Each structure stands twice: as structure tokens, then as C-alpha cells.
Amino acid sequence: MIRSAPRILALAVALGLLPALAPPASAAAPITTAVYTADPAALVAGDTLYLYTGHDEAPAGGTGFVMRDWHVFSSTDATTFTGHGAKLSVSSFPWAGADAWAGEVERGPDGRYYWYVSVNGNGPGWMNIGVAVGDSPLGPFTDAKGGPLISDDTPGSAPLNIDPTVFVDDDGQVYMYWGSYWGLRAARLRPDMVTLDGPVITPQGVSNFWEAPWMFKRDGVYYLAYAANDSGCSPPNHACVRYATASSPLGPWTHRGVVLDPVSSTTNHPAIIEFKGQWYMVYHNAAAPGGGDFRRSVTLDKLYWNPDGTMRKVVQTTGGGANLALTATPYTSYVSPWETLGAINDGHRPASSADRGHGAYGNWDHQGTEWIEYRWPAPQTVRSVETYWFDDDLGIDLPASCQVQYWNGGAYVPVPGQAACGVAADTFNVTAFPAVTTTRLRLSITSRPGHSTGVLEWRALS
Ligand code: FUB
């Protein structure tokens, strides 16, 4: 049937009547689970790919960034990464005091490696851009300037001076882009890599810029990828990555679209690089065990080009896609009158299975099989669900079993190929499956004898 009627099949998939078959999402694949990493920058030197990352140290349930140093990882196959530990920290800059935010390393005309970072400089305003230098991609790195390269005192600087991306053009001219809070800025740097060479400019044509610029060049065209959080690409407060192109390094830029959909962390941060003939999108999400908005993890996926020089949207293979539950309407077979069905898709990350601080879904005193369900006005492609069970140590207990189902246009049927539906306490239980495209996704839950069941949060990931 598939070979003889591909159009009918495609139409059925589009209408949400059949699952769209795709390779199963592999388990989350951060470059490391030893530490939480964020804000990647990539550099190729010789036959090695180096990733420079931030380091998230917020506690579980933390509500703000705790970032004190920057780490380096290397790989010769873009699959297995060796951690080299913290190679730069806030204390490397005697004038700074906190907030080791996003950075990038670039090789200067002198052959040395310059590490540009966002850091709280303890001066006027908040964030600054500092620069360290080392003789190899692994350092050691030391402060290259003795003060910020960019601060709030820099004429024309950004509303928030973070997220530098530095680019050395074929003619040796150095450019730096940076900014946040919708304020993108650019400037030329002198060949010494640590001095501005002219005024700060505000580049034109970069639509919906939020932060995290990444500049590179391919086939004579300049590319600027960046985090955007406009409603055109994002569920509430989750950034996507858009990009723009230009024929000269300071623009004007032409917006080209979204290259990376929102991820499971609210922030998004791109690094795009070619390594051994393959292009990659390096980014972060919240997919590592125990991860979250302030406990992120860096991962990478292959990036492919269209013949016209536009980038194809990156397929996220890490299970860390957007949480489509945030835009769904929840339904259920039964909810206790005092419980809250809406708790399951409010984006909360529970501290434990007893954490009903944001409300809970519970079906006491029903026993046996009940269900919760998401409905969307248009078909969504879902690749995994993550379920955080509610257990009040009273009438509600962890379930005996569960199953993910979808609406095929006439009935609810099990999602084909789904992994085991986990029933562990105090964690998100991940169930991955070949992508299914549907307007309704259901979690069928069967209780243990003598108990009812409950859910604190149920994610449906793209
Ligand atoms: O990690 C701190 C900040 O969050 C970065 O500087 C931004 O790009 C965002 O990822």
C-alpha cells in the first residue's frame, strides 16, 4: 500500500489519521552527563572539534543561573567527547565577580586562541564582555585585556552586553556581534583581537533577535544564527533559532527562517560548524537526567543545506524537542473535584512525586484504568512523552502500568513502537516512539489494586 498509494498515505498522515513513520528518537545524548553544560561555541583546529561551554550549577528546582566557569570538550568524531574540565572561570578576570555566561573562542591572526565571554564585571550596569587568550585550544587562558572589552559604558552598546560571537574574515578583518534583550550590536575589532576598531553599530534586518548570535561564512555568504522568542516560532517563553544572511559582514541582513525549533529549555543557543565535511548544529536543551532551564546540557545534530544556500530545519534527535503539551488542551476520563487537571501542562518541574505546589491531577477514588489526554486544533508531530507521577502516600499511588495512545481518526490506538511506559517516582519517565502525527494524544493509566493514580506533569515532545 505504501508503494502503490504514497499520496493517499501522505494525506492520511497530514490529516492525523496515521502515524508518520520516522526513526525512533534516540535517548538523550548530551555531550556529557558529568556536569550540566550550556551556551556552546564550536571551533575546529586540526582534526579536532572543540566545544566551549558554560557550566550550569543550579540546584534541582533552582530558579536562576548559577554559573562560575567555562568548560572545554573535544572530539575527533563529533560523537564521543572528552571533557577537559574548567579552563576559564570568573576568577580569571580580576575585574569580574559572577555570571559566567555565554562565550566563544576564535583563532586570531597571531595564531593564538581568544576566548570572548559574558561576565558580570562588577562595574556600572550588569554584564560585560571580557576576553582571555591562550596559545592552544585548551589554553591555559589568561585575561587578555585587564578589563572589559564591552561594558554598559561602551557608546552604543546593547541593553544587555552578553553572548559575543567573533568572526575573522578571509581578508583578516575581525568582527564581533553580541547582545540580548532584543538588542543586537556589532563592531570591528583590530587585529590584536582585544580593541574595538570603530564605532558600535546596530545591524539591520535581523528579525526577532533576542540573544545568542553565531556568525559564520559559507560559499561567500555571511550567516547569522540567533535565539528568537517571538510567538511565530515559540511556545510561551521558549526560544527558537532563526537565521539571516548577508553579502557583507555588517549587513544589511535578510531573515531566512527558523533553523532550530524550540528545545526543552526556555533558552536556546546555536553554534553552527563544519567538521570533516559534515555540518552540525550544536545547542543546548534540558534533556539530561535531572535537567532543567538552569541545568542545561549541550548536544549536537547534523545540519543540512538546500541547493540555494538556505539551511534545512535541524531534526532534533536527542528527545529534547519542544514541549507541545504547553499548547494543548487537557482532557480526562475523571479528575477528583479538588484536584487540578490543568496542572499536567503548566510547564512545572516538580521537586518530587509528592510536590503538589503547582496542583496535581488525581482520580481518587477511581481504580482500574483512567486516562488523560491532550488535544490540539491542528496535527502535531510527537516523538516522546515524559510523565511525572503524583503519589500522595494516601489513596494515590504510582500506577501499575501505562500506555501512550493516539487518535487515528476513528479510534484511540496504541502508539506503535513505544518504549516501556515508566512508573518510577520522583522523575520524568521518558517514553520514546517513532514520530506520530495526530491531534489527540492519550495516556492510559492503570492503577495498582486498591489505589488511584495521579500526574503532576505530562510533557509531549516534538
Ligand atoms: O547561560 C546564560 C545565558 O542564557 C546566555 O548568555 C544566553 O545565551 C542564554 O543561553
PDB file of C-alpha atoms and ligand atoms in Angstrom, residues 38-39 56 65 67 100-102 118 162-163 211-212 267-269 284 296, ligand 1:
ATOM      1  CA  ALA A  38      25.106  25.355  28.273  1.00  0.00           C
ATOM      2  CA  ASP A  39      25.740  28.019  25.640  1.00  0.00           C
ATOM      3  CA  ASP A  56      25.174  25.209  34.977  1.00  0.00           C
ATOM      4  CA  PHE A  65      21.539  30.674  36.730  1.00  0.00           C
ATOM      5  CA  MET A  67      27.444  29.753  36.509  1.00  0.00           C
ATOM      6  CA  ALA A 100      29.994  33.023  33.616  1.00  0.00           C
ATOM      7  CA  TRP A 101      27.546  33.255  30.713  1.00  0.00           C
ATOM      8  CA  ALA A 102      27.953  32.508  27.033  1.00  0.00           C
ATOM      9  CA  SER A 118      29.877  37.268  29.008  1.00  0.00           C
ATOM     10  CA  ILE A 162      26.329  39.269  26.527  1.00  0.00           C
ATOM     11  CA  ASP A 163      26.785  36.442  24.027  1.00  0.00           C
ATOM     12  CA  GLU A 211      20.191  36.875  22.016  1.00  0.00           C
ATOM     13  CA  ALA A 212      22.881  34.234  21.321  1.00  0.00           C
ATOM     14  CA  THR A 267      16.789  29.346  26.353  1.00  0.00           C
ATOM     15  CA  ASN A 268      18.272  28.217  23.074  1.00  0.00           C
ATOM     16  CA  HIS A 269      21.817  28.853  21.879  1.00  0.00           C
ATOM     17  CA  HIS A 284      21.599  23.053  24.496  1.00  0.00           C
ATOM     18  CA  ARG A 296      21.033  22.516  30.692  1.00  0.00           C
TER      19      ARG A 296
HETATM   20  O1  FUB B   1      23.567  30.970  30.088  1.00  0.00           O
HETATM   21  C1  FUB B   1      23.238  32.287  30.390  1.00  0.00           C
HETATM   22  C2  FUB B   1      22.552  32.944  29.224  1.00  0.00           C
HETATM   23  O2  FUB B   1      21.399  32.184  28.860  1.00  0.00           O
HETATM   24  C3  FUB B   1      23.336  33.003  27.951  1.00  0.00           C
HETATM   25  O3  FUB B   1      24.295  34.021  27.919  1.00  0.00           O
HETATM   26  C4  FUB B   1      22.261  33.169  26.963  1.00  0.00           C
HETATM   27  O4  FUB B   1      22.639  32.956  25.634  1.00  0.00           O
HETATM   28  C5  FUB B   1      21.251  32.168  27.462  1.00  0.00           C
HETATM   29  O5  FUB B   1      21.531  30.884  26.999  1.00  0.00           O
END
